[in-house]
CSV table of C-alpha atoms and ligand atoms in Angstrom, one decimal:
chain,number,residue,atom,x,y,z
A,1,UNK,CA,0.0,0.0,0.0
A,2,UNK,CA,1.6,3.3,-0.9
A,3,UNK,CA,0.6,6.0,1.4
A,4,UNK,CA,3.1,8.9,0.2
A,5,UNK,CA,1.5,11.5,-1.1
A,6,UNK,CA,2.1,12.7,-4.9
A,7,UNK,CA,4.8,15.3,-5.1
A,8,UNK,CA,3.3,18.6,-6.8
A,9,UNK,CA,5.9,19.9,-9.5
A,10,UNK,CA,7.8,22.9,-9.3
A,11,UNK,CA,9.1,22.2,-5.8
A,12,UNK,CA,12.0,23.9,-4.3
A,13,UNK,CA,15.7,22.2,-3.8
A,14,UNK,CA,15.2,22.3,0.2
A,15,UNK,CA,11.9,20.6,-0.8
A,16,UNK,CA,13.2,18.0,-3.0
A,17,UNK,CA,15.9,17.4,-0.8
A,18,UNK,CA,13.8,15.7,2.1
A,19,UNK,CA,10.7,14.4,0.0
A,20,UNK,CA,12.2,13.3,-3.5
A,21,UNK,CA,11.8,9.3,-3.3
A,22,UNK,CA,10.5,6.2,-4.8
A,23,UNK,CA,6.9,6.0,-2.9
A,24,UNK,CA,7.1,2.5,-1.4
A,25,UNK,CA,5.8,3.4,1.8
A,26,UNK,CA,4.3,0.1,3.5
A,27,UNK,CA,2.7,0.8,7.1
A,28,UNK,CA,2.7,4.4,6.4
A,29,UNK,CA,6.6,5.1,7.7
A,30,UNK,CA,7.4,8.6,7.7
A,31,UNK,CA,11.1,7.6,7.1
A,32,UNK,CA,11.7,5.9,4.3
A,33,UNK,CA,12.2,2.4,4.7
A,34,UNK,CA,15.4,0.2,4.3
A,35,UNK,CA,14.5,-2.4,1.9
A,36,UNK,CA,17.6,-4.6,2.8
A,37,UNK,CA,17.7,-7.8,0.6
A,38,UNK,CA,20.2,-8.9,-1.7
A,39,UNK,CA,16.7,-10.4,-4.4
A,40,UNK,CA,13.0,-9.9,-5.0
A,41,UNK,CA,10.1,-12.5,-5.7
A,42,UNK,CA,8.6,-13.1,-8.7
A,43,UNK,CA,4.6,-13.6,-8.9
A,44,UNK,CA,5.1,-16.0,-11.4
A,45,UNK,CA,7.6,-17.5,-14.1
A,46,UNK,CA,5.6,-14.8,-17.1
A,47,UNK,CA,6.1,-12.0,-14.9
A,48,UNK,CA,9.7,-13.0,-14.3
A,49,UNK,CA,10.5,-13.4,-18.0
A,50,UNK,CA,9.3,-10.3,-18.7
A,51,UNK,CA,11.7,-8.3,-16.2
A,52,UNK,CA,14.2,-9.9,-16.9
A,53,UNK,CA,14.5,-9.2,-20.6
A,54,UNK,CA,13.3,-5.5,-19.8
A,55,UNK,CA,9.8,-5.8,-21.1
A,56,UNK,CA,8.5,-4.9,-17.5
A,57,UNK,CA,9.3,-2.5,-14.6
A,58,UNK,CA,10.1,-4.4,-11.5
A,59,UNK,CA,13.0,-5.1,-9.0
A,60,UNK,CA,14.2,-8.3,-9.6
A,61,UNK,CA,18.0,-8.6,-7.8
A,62,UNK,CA,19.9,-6.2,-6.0
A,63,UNK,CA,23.0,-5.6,-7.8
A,64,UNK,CA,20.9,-4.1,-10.7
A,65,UNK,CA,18.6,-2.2,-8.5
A,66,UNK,CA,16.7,-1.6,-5.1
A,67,UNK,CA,13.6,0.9,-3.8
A,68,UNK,CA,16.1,2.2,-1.4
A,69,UNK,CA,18.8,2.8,-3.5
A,70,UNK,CA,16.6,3.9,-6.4
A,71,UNK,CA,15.5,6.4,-3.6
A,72,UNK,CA,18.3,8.1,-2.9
A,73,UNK,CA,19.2,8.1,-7.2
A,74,UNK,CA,15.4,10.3,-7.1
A,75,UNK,CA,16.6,12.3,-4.9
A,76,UNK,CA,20.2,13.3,-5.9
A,77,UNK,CA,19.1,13.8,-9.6
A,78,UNK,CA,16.3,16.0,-8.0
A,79,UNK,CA,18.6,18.0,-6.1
A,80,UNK,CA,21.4,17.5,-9.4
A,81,UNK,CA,18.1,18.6,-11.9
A,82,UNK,CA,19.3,15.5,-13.6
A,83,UNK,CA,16.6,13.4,-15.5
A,84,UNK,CA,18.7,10.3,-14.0
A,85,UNK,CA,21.2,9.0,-11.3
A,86,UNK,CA,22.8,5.5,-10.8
A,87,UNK,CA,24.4,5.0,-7.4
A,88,UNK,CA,27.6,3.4,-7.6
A,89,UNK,CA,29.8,1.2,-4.3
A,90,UNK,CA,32.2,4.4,-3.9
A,91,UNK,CA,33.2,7.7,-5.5
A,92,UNK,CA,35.8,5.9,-7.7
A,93,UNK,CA,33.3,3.0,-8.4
A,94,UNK,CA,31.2,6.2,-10.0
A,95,UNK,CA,34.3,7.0,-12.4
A,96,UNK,CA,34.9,3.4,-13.4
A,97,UNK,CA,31.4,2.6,-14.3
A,98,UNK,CA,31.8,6.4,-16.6
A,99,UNK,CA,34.5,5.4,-18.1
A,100,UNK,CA,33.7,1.6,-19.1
A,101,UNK,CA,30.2,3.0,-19.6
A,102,UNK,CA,31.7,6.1,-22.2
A,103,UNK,CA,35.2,5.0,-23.5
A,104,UNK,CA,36.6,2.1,-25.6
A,105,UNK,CA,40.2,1.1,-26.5
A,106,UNK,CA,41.4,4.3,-29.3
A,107,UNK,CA,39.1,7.0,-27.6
A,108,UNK,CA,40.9,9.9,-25.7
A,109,UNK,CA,40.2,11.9,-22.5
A,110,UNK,CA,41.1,15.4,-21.2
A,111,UNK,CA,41.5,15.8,-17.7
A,112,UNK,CA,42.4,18.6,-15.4
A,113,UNK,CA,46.0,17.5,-13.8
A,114,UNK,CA,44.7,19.1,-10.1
A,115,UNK,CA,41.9,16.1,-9.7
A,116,UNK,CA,42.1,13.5,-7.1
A,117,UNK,CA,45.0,11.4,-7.5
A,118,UNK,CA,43.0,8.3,-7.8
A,119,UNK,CA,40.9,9.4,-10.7
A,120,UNK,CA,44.4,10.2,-12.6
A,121,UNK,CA,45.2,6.7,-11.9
A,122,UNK,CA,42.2,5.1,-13.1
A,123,UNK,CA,42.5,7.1,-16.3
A,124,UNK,CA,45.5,7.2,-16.9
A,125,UNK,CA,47.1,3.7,-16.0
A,126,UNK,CA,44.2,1.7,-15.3
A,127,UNK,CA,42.6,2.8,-18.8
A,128,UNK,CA,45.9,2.9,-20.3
A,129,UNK,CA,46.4,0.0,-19.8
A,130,UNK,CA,43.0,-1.1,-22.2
A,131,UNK,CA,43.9,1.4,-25.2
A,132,UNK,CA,42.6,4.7,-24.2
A,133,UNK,CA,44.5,7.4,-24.4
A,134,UNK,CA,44.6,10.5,-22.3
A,135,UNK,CA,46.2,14.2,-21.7
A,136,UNK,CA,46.2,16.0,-18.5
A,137,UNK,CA,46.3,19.8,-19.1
A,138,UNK,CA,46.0,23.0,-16.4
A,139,UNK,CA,42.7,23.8,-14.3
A,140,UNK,CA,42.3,27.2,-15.4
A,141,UNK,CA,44.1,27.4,-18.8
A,142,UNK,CA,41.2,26.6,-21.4
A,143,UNK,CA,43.4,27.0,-23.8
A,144,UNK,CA,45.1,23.9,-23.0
A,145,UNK,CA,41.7,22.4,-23.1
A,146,UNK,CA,41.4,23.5,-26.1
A,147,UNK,CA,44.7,22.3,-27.5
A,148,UNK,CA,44.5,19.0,-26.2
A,149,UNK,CA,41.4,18.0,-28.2
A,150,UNK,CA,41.5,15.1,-30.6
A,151,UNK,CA,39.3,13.7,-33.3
A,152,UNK,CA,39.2,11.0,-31.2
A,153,UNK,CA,38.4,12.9,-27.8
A,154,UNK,CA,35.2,11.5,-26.4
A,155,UNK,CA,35.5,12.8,-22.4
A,156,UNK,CA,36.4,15.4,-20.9
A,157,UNK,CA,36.6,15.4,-16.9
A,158,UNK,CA,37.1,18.4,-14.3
A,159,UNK,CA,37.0,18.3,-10.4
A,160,UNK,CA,36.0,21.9,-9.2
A,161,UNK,CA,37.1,23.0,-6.9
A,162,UNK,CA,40.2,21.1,-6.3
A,163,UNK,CA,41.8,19.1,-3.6
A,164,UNK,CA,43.7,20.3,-1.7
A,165,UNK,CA,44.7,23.9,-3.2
A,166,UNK,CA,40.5,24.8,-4.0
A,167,UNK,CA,41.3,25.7,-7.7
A,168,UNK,CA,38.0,26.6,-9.5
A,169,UNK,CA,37.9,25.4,-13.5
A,170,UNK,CA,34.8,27.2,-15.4
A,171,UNK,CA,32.2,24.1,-16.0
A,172,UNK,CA,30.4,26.3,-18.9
A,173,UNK,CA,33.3,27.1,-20.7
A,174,UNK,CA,34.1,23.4,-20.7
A,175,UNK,CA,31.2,22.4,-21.8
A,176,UNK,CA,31.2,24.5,-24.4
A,177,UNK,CA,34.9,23.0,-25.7
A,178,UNK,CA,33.8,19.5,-25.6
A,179,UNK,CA,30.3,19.9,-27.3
A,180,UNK,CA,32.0,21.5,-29.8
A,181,UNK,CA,34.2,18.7,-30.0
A,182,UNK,CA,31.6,16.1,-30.0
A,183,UNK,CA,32.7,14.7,-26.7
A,184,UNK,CA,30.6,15.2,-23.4
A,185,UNK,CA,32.0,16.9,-20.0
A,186,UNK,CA,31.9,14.9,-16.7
A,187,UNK,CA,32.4,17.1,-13.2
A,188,UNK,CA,33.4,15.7,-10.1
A,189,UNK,CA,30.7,18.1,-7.8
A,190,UNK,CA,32.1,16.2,-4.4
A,191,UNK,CA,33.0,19.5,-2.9
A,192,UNK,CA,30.5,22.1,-4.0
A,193,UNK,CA,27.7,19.1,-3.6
A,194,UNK,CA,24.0,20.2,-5.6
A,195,UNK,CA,23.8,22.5,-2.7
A,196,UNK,CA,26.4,24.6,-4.2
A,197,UNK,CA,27.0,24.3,-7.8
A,198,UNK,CA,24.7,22.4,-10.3
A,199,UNK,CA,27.3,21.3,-13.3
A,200,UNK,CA,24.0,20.3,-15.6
A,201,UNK,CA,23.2,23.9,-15.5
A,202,UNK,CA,26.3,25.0,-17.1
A,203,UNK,CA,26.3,22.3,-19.5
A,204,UNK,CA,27.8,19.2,-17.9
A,205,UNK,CA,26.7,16.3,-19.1
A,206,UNK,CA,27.1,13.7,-16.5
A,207,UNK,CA,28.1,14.7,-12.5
A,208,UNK,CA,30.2,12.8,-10.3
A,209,UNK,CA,29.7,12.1,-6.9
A,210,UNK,CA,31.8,10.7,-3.7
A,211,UNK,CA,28.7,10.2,-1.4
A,212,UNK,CA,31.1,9.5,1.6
A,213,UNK,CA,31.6,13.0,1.6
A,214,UNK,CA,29.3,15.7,2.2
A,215,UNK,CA,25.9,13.6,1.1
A,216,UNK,CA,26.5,11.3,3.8
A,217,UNK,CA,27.7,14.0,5.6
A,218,UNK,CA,28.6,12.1,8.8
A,219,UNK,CA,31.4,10.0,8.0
A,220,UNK,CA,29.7,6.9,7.8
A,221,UNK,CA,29.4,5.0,4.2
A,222,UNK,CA,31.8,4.8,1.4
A,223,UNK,CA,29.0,5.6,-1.6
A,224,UNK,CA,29.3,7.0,-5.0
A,225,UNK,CA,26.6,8.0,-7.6
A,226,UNK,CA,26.3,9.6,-11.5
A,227,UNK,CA,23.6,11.7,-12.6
A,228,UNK,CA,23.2,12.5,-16.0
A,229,UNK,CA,20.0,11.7,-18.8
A,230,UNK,CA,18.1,8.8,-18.5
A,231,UNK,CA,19.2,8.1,-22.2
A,232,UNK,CA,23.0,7.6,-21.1
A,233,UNK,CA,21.7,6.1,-17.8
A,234,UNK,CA,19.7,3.3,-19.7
A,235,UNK,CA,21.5,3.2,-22.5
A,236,UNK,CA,25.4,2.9,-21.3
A,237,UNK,CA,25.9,3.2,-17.8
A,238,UNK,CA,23.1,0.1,-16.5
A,239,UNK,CA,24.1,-2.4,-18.6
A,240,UNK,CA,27.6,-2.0,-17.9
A,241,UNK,CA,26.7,-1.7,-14.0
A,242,UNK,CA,24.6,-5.1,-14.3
A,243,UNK,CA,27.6,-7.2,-15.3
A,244,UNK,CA,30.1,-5.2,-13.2
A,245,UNK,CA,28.4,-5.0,-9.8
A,246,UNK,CA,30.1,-2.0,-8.8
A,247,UNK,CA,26.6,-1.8,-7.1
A,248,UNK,CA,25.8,0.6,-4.3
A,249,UNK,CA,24.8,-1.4,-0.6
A,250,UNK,CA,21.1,-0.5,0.1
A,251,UNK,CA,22.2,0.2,3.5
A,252,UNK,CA,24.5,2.5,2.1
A,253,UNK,CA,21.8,3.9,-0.3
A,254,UNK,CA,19.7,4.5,3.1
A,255,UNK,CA,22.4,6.7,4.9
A,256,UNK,CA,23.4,8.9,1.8
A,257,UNK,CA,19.1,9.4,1.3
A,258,UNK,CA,18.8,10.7,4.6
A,259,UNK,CA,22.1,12.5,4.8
A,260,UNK,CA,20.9,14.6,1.5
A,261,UNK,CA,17.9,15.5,3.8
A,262,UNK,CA,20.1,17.8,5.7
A,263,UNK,CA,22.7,18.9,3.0
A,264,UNK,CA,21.5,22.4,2.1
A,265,UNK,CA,21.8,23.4,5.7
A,266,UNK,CA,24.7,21.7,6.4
A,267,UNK,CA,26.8,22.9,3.2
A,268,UNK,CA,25.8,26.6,4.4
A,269,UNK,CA,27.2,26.0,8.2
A,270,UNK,CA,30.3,24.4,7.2
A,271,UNK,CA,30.9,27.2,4.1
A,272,UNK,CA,30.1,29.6,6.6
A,273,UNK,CA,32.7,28.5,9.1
A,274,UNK,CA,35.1,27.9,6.6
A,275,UNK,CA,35.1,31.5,5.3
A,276,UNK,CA,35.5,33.2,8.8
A,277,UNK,CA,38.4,30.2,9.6
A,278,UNK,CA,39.7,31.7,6.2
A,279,UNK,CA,39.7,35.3,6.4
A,280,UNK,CA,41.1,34.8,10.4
A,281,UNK,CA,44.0,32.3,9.1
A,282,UNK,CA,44.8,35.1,6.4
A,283,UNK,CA,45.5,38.2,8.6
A,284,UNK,CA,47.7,35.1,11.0
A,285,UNK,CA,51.1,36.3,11.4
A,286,UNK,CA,52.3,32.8,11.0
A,287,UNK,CA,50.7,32.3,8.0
A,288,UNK,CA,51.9,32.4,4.2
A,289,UNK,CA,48.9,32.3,2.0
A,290,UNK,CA,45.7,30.7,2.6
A,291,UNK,CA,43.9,28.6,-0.4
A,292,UNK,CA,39.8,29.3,-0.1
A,293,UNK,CA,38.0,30.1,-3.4
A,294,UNK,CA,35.4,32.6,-0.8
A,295,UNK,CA,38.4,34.8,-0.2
A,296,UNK,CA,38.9,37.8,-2.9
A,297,UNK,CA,42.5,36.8,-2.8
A,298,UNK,CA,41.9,34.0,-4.7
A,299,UNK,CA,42.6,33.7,-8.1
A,300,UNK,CA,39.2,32.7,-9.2
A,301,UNK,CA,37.2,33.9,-6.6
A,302,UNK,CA,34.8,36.2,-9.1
A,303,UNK,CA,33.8,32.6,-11.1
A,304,UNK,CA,33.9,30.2,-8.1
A,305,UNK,CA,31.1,32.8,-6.6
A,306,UNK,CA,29.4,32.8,-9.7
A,307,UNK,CA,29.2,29.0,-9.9
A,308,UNK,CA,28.8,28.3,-6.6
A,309,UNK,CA,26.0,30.2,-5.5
A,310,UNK,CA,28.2,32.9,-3.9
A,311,UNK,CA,29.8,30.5,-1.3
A,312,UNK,CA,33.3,29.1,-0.9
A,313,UNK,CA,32.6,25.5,0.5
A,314,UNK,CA,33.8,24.1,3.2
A,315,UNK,CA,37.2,23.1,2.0
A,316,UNK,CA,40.6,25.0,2.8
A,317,UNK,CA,43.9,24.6,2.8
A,318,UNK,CA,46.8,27.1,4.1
A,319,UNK,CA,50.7,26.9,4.0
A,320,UNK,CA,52.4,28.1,7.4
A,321,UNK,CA,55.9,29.9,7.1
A,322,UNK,CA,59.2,28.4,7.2
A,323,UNK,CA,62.6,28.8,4.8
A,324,UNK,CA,63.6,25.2,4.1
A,325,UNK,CA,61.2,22.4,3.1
A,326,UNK,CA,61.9,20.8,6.4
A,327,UNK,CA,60.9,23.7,8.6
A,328,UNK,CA,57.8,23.8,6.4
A,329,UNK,CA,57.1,20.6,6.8
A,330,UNK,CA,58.3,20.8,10.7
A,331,UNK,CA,55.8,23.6,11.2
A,332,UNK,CA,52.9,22.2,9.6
A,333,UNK,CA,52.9,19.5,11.4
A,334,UNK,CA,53.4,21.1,14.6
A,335,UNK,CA,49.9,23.1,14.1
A,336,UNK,CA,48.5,19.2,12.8
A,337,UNK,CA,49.7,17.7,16.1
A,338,UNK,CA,48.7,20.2,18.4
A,339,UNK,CA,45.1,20.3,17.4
A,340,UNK,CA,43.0,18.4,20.1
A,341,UNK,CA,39.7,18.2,18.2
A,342,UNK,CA,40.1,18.5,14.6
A,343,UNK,CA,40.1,14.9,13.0
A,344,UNK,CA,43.8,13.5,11.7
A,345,UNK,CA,42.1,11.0,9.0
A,346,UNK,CA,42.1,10.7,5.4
A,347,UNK,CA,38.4,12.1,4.6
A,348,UNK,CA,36.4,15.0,4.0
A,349,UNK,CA,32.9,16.3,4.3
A,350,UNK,CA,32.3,15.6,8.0
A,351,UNK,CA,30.6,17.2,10.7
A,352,UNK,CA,34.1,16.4,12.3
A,353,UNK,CA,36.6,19.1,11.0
A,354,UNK,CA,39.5,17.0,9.4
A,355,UNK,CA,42.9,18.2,9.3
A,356,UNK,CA,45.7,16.5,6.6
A,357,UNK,CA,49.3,17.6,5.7
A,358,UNK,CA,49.0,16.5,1.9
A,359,UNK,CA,52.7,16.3,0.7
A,360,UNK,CA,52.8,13.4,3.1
A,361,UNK,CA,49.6,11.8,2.5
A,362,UNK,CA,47.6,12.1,-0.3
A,363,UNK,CA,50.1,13.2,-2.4
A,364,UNK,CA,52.8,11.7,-0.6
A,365,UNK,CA,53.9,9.0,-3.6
A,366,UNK,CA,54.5,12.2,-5.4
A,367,UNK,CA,58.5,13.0,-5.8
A,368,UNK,CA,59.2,16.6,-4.2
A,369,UNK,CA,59.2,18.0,-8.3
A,370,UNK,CA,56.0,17.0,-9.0
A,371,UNK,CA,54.2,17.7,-5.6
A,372,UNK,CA,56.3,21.6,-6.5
A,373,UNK,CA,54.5,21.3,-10.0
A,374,UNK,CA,51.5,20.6,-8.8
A,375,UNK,CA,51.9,23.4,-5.9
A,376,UNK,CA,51.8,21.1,-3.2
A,377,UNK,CA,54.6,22.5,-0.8
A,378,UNK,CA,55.6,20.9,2.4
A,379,UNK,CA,54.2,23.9,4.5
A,380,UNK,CA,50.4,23.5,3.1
A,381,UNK,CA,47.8,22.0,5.6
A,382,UNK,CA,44.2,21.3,4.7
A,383,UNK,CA,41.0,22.0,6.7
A,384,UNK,CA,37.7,20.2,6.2
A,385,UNK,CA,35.4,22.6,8.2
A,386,UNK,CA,32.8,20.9,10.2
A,387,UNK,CA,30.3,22.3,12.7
A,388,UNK,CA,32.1,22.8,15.4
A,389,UNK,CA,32.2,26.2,17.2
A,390,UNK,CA,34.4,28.4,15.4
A,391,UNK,CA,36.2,29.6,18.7
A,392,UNK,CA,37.1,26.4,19.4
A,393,UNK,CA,38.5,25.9,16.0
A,394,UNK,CA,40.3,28.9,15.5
A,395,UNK,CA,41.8,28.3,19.2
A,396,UNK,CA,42.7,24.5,18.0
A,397,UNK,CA,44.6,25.9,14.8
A,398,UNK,CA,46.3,28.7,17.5
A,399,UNK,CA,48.3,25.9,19.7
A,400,UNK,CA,50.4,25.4,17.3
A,401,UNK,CA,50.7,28.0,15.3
A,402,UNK,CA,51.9,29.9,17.7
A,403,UNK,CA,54.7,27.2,17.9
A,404,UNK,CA,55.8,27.8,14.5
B,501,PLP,C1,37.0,14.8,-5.4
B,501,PLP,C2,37.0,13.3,-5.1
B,501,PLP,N1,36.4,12.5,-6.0
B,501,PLP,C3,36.3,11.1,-5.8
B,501,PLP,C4,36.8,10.6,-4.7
B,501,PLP,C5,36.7,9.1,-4.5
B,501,PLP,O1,35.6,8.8,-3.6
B,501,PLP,P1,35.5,7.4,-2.8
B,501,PLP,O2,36.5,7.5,-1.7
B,501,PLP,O3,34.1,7.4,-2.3
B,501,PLP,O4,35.8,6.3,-3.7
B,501,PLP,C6,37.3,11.4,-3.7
B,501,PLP,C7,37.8,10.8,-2.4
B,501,PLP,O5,38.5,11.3,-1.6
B,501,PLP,C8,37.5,12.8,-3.9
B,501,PLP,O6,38.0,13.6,-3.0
């Protein structure tokens, strides 16, 4: 018996946010339910056949799809303005099933060279390694972009903004470059989330997602998702995802559906937080430069508030001062150390405020030159801002700065 009632159109993102869903409602639940169960009976061997070969709508085995997860896919596209979504077992399960979905040995990809170091990986090694071919060009420059095009470029793919230095790339100019190529544009959106910055506004064509980040929001699940049209949905992304079974948990599904329920308010907190930590951590005596796309220092600050609905994210990163690369690095992890609430761990988008030294983590396989290409110096420190009072977070970052 459903019981929901039928969503009028034209609702609101806060709206859609904690009342898009598949209506499966049983007893009535307010919450939706967790329909945890790896298959689905059949009402008989006619009805089976026809699901099966795709003649009929109906759930049928878990790794292709499930109400709950096909929940949380309603609600992401809502809150994406997607026609589709497919959730995926993590954020890098979401950019395998792209590019086995999109790419076949002799096609090419432009990539920004700032995204997550995984994602270069997968692309260019991984993928390599099957025939395709790829070229990693600048964040900003669009005229590398531009120059890197091939007859036989058929993705491009841009993370904005970027981890850890919060570079901001402009999603409608891309789009622009690879529809006029004939390829399409894929975004990673994990930091801005839909709350932010809508990539299918500006033209992207399919939008990448971490869900253990901010659409959890708590730290919980490792969850990924892609929204895009139904056409590339159906056509190449579920057929790939039905033999692959990079399949998102229903569980999982269930956390990241009620997570989005409080992503708008949350995205505005931490954003908020993060620009006062910012602007404080910028007049610091002990500090060099600060990374934050909501400061007016920073390069791109005029687009990233264009794109992302006028805030900065939660995201930050800052470099302390020091001559050598070992005093750098000495200092910056003398203001990591001293902290005694923010988080030392490897995630982001947590109600916990995080705190990472990326030359020696997540861009520690990097050899000094590159990390110095890539601007990642020894002295840089990145904040993931949580909720936490801001007087207790600028007081955490001040125990060891003033050590420096
Ligand atoms: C921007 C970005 N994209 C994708 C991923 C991969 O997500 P997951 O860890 O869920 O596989 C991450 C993870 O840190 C990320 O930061």
């Amino acid at each position: 018996m459903a019981t929901r009632k039928q969503l009028p159109p034209g609702l609101h993102r806060d709206t859609l946010a904690v009342r898009a869903a598949v209506d499966k409602s049983q007893y009535g639940e307010n919450a939706e339910a967790l329909f945890l169960t790896s298959s689905f009976t059949q009402p008989d061997s006619e009805t089976a056949a026809r699901r099966f070969a795709g003649e009929e709508d109906g759930y049928i085995y878990s790794r292709f799809t499930n109400p709950t997860v096909a929940s949380m896919e309603q609600r992401l596209a809502a809150l994406e303005g997607t026609e589709a979504c497919i959730g995926t077992a993590s954020g890098m399960g979401a950019i395998l099933l792209l590019c086995m979905g999109l790419l076949k040995a002799g096609d090419h990809v432009v990539c920004s060279r700032s995204v997550f170091g995984s994602t270069i990986k997968l692309i260019a090694t991984e993928f390599g390694r099957f025939g395709v071919e790829s070229t990693f060009v600048s964040q900003t420059d669009l005229a590398e972009w531009k120059a890197a095009i091939r007859p036989n470029t058929r993705l491009l793919f841009a993370e904005t903004p970027t981890n850890p230095l919060t570079e901001v790339c402009d999603i409608r100019a891309l789009a622009d470059i690879a529809h006029g190529a004939g390829a399409l544009l894929a975004v990673d959106n994990c930091f801005c989330t839909p709350a932010l910055q809508q990539p299918a506004a500006l033209g992207a064509d399919v939008i990448v997602h971490s869900g253990t980040k901010y659409l959890d929001g708590q730290g919980r699940v490792v969850a990924g998702a892609l929204c895009a049209s139904s056409d590339l949905i159906k056509g190449k992304l579920i057929p790939v995802m039905r033999s692959a079974g990079i399949t998102l948990s229903p569980f999982n599904a269930w956390v990241v559906l009620k997570g989005l329920e409080t992503l708008g308010i949350r995205m505005e907190a931490q954003s908020r937080r993060a620009l006062e930590l910012a602007a404080w951590l910028e007049a610091h005596p002990k500090v060099a430069r600060v990374h934050y796309p909501g400061l007016e220092s920073h390069p791109q600050h005029a687009l990233a508030m264009r794109q992302q609905s006028g805030q900065g994210g939660a995201v930050l990163s800052f470099d302390v001062k020091g001559e050598t690369p070992d005093v750098m690095r000495r200092n910056a992890f003398r203001v990591i150390d001293s902290t005694q609430l923010m988080s030392i761990t490897a995630n982001l988008g947590d109600v916990k405020t995080i705190i990472t030294h990326p030359a020696s983590t997540s861009h520690g396989r990097l050899t000094e030159d590159q990390r110095g290409a890539a601007g990642i110096r020894q002295s840089l420190v990145r904040v993931a801002v949580g909720l936490e009072h801001l007087d207790d977070l600028k007081a955490d970052l001040s125990r060891g700065l003033d050590l420096t």
